[in-house]
C-alpha positions as CSV (number, residue, x, y, z in Angstrom):
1,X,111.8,125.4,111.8
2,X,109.0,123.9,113.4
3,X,109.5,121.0,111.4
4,X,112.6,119.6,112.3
5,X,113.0,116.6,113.6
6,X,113.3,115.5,117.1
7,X,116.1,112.9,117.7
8,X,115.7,111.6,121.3
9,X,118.4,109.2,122.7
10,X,116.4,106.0,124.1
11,X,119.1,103.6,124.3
12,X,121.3,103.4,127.1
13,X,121.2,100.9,129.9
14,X,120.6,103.3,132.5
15,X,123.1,101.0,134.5
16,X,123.1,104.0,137.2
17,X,119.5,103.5,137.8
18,X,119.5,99.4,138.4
19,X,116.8,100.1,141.1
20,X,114.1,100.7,137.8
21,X,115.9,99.5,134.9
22,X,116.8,96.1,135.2
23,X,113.0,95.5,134.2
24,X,112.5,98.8,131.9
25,X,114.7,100.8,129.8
26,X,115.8,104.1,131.2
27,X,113.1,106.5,129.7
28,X,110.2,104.0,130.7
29,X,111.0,104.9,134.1
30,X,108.1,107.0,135.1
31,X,108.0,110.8,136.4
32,X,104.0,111.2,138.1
33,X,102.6,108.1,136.6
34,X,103.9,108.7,132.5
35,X,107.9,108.0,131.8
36,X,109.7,110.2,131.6
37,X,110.3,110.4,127.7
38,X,106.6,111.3,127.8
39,X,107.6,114.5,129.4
40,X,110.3,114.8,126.9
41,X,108.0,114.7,123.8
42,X,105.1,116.9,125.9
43,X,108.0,119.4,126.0
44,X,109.4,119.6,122.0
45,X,105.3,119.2,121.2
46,X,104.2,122.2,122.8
47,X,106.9,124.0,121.3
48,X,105.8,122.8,117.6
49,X,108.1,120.4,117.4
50,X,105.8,117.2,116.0
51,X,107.7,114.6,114.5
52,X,109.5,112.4,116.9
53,X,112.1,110.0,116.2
54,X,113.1,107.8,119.6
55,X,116.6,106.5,118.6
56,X,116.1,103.1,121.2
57,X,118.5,100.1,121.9
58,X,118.2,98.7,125.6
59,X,114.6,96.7,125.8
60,X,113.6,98.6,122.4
61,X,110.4,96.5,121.7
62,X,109.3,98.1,125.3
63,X,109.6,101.6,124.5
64,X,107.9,100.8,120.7
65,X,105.0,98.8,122.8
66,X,104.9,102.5,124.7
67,X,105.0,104.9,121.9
68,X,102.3,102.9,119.8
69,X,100.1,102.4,122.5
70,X,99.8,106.1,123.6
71,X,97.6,108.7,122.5
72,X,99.6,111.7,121.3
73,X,98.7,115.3,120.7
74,X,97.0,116.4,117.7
75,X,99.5,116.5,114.9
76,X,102.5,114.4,116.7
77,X,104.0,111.6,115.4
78,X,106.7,109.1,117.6
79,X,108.6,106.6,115.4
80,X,111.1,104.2,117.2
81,X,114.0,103.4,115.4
82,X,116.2,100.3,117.1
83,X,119.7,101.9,116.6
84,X,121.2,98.7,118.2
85,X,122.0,97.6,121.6
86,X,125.7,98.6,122.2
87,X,125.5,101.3,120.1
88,X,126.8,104.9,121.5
89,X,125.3,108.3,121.7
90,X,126.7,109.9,118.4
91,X,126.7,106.0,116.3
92,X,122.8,106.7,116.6
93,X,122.6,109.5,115.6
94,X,124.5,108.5,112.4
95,X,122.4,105.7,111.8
96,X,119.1,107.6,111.6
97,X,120.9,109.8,108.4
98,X,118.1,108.4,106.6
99,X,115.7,109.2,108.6
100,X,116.8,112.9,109.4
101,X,117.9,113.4,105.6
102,X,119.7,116.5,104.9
103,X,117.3,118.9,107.0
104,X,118.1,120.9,110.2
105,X,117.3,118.4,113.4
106,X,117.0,118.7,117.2
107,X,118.0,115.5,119.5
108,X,118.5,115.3,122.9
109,X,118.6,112.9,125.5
110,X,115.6,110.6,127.3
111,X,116.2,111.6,130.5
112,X,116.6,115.3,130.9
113,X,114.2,117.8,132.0
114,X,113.9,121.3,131.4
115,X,111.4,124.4,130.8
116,X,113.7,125.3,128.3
117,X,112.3,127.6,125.3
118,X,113.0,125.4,122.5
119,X,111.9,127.8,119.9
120,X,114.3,130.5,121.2
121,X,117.3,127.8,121.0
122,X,116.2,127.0,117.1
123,X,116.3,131.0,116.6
124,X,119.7,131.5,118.6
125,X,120.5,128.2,116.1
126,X,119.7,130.1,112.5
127,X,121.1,133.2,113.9
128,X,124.7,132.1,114.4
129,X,125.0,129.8,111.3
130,X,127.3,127.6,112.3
131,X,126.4,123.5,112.1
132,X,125.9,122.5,116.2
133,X,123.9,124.1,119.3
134,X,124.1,123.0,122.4
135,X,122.1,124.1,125.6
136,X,124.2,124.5,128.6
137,X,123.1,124.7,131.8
138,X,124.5,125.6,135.2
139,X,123.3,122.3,137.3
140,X,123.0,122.9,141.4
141,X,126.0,120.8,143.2
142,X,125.5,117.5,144.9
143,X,125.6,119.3,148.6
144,X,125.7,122.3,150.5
145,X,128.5,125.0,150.5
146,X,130.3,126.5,153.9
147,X,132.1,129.8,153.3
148,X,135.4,130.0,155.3
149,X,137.3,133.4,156.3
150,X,140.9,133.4,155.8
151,X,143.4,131.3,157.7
152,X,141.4,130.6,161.1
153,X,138.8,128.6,159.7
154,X,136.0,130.9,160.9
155,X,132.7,129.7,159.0
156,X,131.0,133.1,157.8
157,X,127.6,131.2,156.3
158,X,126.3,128.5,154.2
159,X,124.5,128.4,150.8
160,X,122.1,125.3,150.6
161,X,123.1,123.5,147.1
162,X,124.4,126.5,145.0
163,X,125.1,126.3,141.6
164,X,127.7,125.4,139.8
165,X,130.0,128.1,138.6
166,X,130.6,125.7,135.2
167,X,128.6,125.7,132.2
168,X,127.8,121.9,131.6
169,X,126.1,120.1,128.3
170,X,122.6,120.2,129.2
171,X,121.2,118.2,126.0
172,X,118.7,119.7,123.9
173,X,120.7,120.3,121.0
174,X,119.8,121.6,117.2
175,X,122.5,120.2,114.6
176,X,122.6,121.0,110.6
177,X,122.7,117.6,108.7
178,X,126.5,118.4,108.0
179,X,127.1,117.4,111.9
180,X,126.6,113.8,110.2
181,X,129.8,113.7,108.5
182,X,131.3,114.4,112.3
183,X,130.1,111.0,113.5
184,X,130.8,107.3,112.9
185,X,129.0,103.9,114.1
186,X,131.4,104.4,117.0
187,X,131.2,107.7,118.1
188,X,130.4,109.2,121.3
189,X,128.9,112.1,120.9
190,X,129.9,114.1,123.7
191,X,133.8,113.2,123.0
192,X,135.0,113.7,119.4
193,X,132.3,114.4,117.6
194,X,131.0,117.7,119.6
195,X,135.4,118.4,120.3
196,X,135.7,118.8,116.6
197,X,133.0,120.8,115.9
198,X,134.2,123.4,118.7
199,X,137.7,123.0,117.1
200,X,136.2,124.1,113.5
201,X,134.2,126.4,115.2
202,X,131.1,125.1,114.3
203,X,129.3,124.6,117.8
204,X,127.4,127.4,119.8
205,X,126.6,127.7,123.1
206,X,122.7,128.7,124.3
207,X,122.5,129.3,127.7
208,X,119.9,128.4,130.0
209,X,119.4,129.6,133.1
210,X,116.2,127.8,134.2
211,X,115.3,124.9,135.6
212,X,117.3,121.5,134.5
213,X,117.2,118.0,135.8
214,X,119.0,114.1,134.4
215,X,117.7,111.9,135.7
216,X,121.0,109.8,136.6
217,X,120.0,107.9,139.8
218,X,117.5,107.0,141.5
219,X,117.2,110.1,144.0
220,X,116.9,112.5,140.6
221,X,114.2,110.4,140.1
222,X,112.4,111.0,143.5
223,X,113.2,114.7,143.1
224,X,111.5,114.7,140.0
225,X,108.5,112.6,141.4
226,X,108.0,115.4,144.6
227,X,108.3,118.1,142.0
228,X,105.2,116.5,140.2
229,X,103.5,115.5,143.1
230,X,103.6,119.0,144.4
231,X,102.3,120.6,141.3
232,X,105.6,122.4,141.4
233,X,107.0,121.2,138.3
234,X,108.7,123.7,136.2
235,X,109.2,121.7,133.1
236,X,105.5,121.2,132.4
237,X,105.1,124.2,130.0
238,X,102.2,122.7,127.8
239,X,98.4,122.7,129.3
């Protein structure tokens, strides 16, 4: 298991995050000095998880400039593979087939964070057999909650960004090479292709329950930044 390949998604525009990315792609942008697909790698590599495969698009030559000009940790490797500008989520995935081959593969996105145990997902992954994993996470709402009593209005307390009582796709998935034949050029991954594998039954749930952060906007990106900056950052699981 710990050599599967890592599939990370490096293409997008990043159009929510104009502020950064009309100058860099989206995982350029830089969490405490390093972007944040750095963090990303640092996380699959000190789970074992070596060879990296950064499926780019948007300013690709950038983000090969970045990967071959940093020094990586014994034993890793980080290939960029231009899998075209317009290109969406699951069309490539399907056009690194070659590159993934018929083997069991991670992939996940370029700009979420977690301290997810990526080893346990793999073994919650062989356990259940079926072809797709997908960690979910439980993401802390936009704003603070007021609880109200009964039909008077009368505020009985507050909760300070609570989470979500939803289970939402938190990336950091482990697929079987037959989720290929679920995908096309076209595909969006988080529409049809992942919607038929639940239909067929074929896509498992792991649940985490730690922390998790996308960097969507720019104010995920100053959270992340004063998480860093305060030595308080709970993805950071390698030395």
């Amino acid at each position: 298991m710990e050599g599967s390949p890592v599939v990370i998604l490096c293409g997008g525009r990043g159009t929510r995050l104009q502020e950064h990315t009309q100058s860099i792609p989206k995982p350029l942008v830089e969490i405490g000095g390093r972007p944040i697909v750095w963090h990303v790698i640092q996380l699959y590599a000190s789970h074992g998880l070596h060879d990296i495969v950064l499926a780019c698009g948007y300013k690709a030559d950038m983000i090969a400039a970045f990967a071959a000009g940093c020094e990586w940790p014994d034993g890793v490797t980080v290939r960029c593979v231009d899998t075209g500008l317009e290109t969406p989520t699951g069309g490539r995935i399907k056009r690194l087939a070659d590159v993934v081959g018929e083997c069991r593969f991670c992939a996940t996105y370029g700009d979420g964070l977690a301290d997810v145990d990526l080893q346990a997902v793999l073994r919650f992954h062989a356990e259940h057999g079926a072809l797709a994993t997908m960690t979910v996470v439980r993401p802390e709402l936009q704003f603070g909650v007021t609880e109200v009593d009964g039909d008077h209005g009368r505020v009985t307390g507050f909760h300070e960004k609570p989470r979500s009582e939803h289970w939402i796709n938190g990336g950091f998935f482990v697929f079987e090479a037959g989720v290929l034949d679920y995908l096309s050029d076209s595909s969006v991954l988080e529409r049809e292709p992942l919607e038929g594998l639940a239909a067929d039954g074929e896509l498992h749930a792991f649940r985490h329950t730690g922390f998790w952060e996308c960097m969507d906007t720019y104010k995920g990106a100053v959270q992340l930044n004063d998480l860093w900056a305060q030595g308080d950052a709970p993805w950071k699981v390698w030395a």
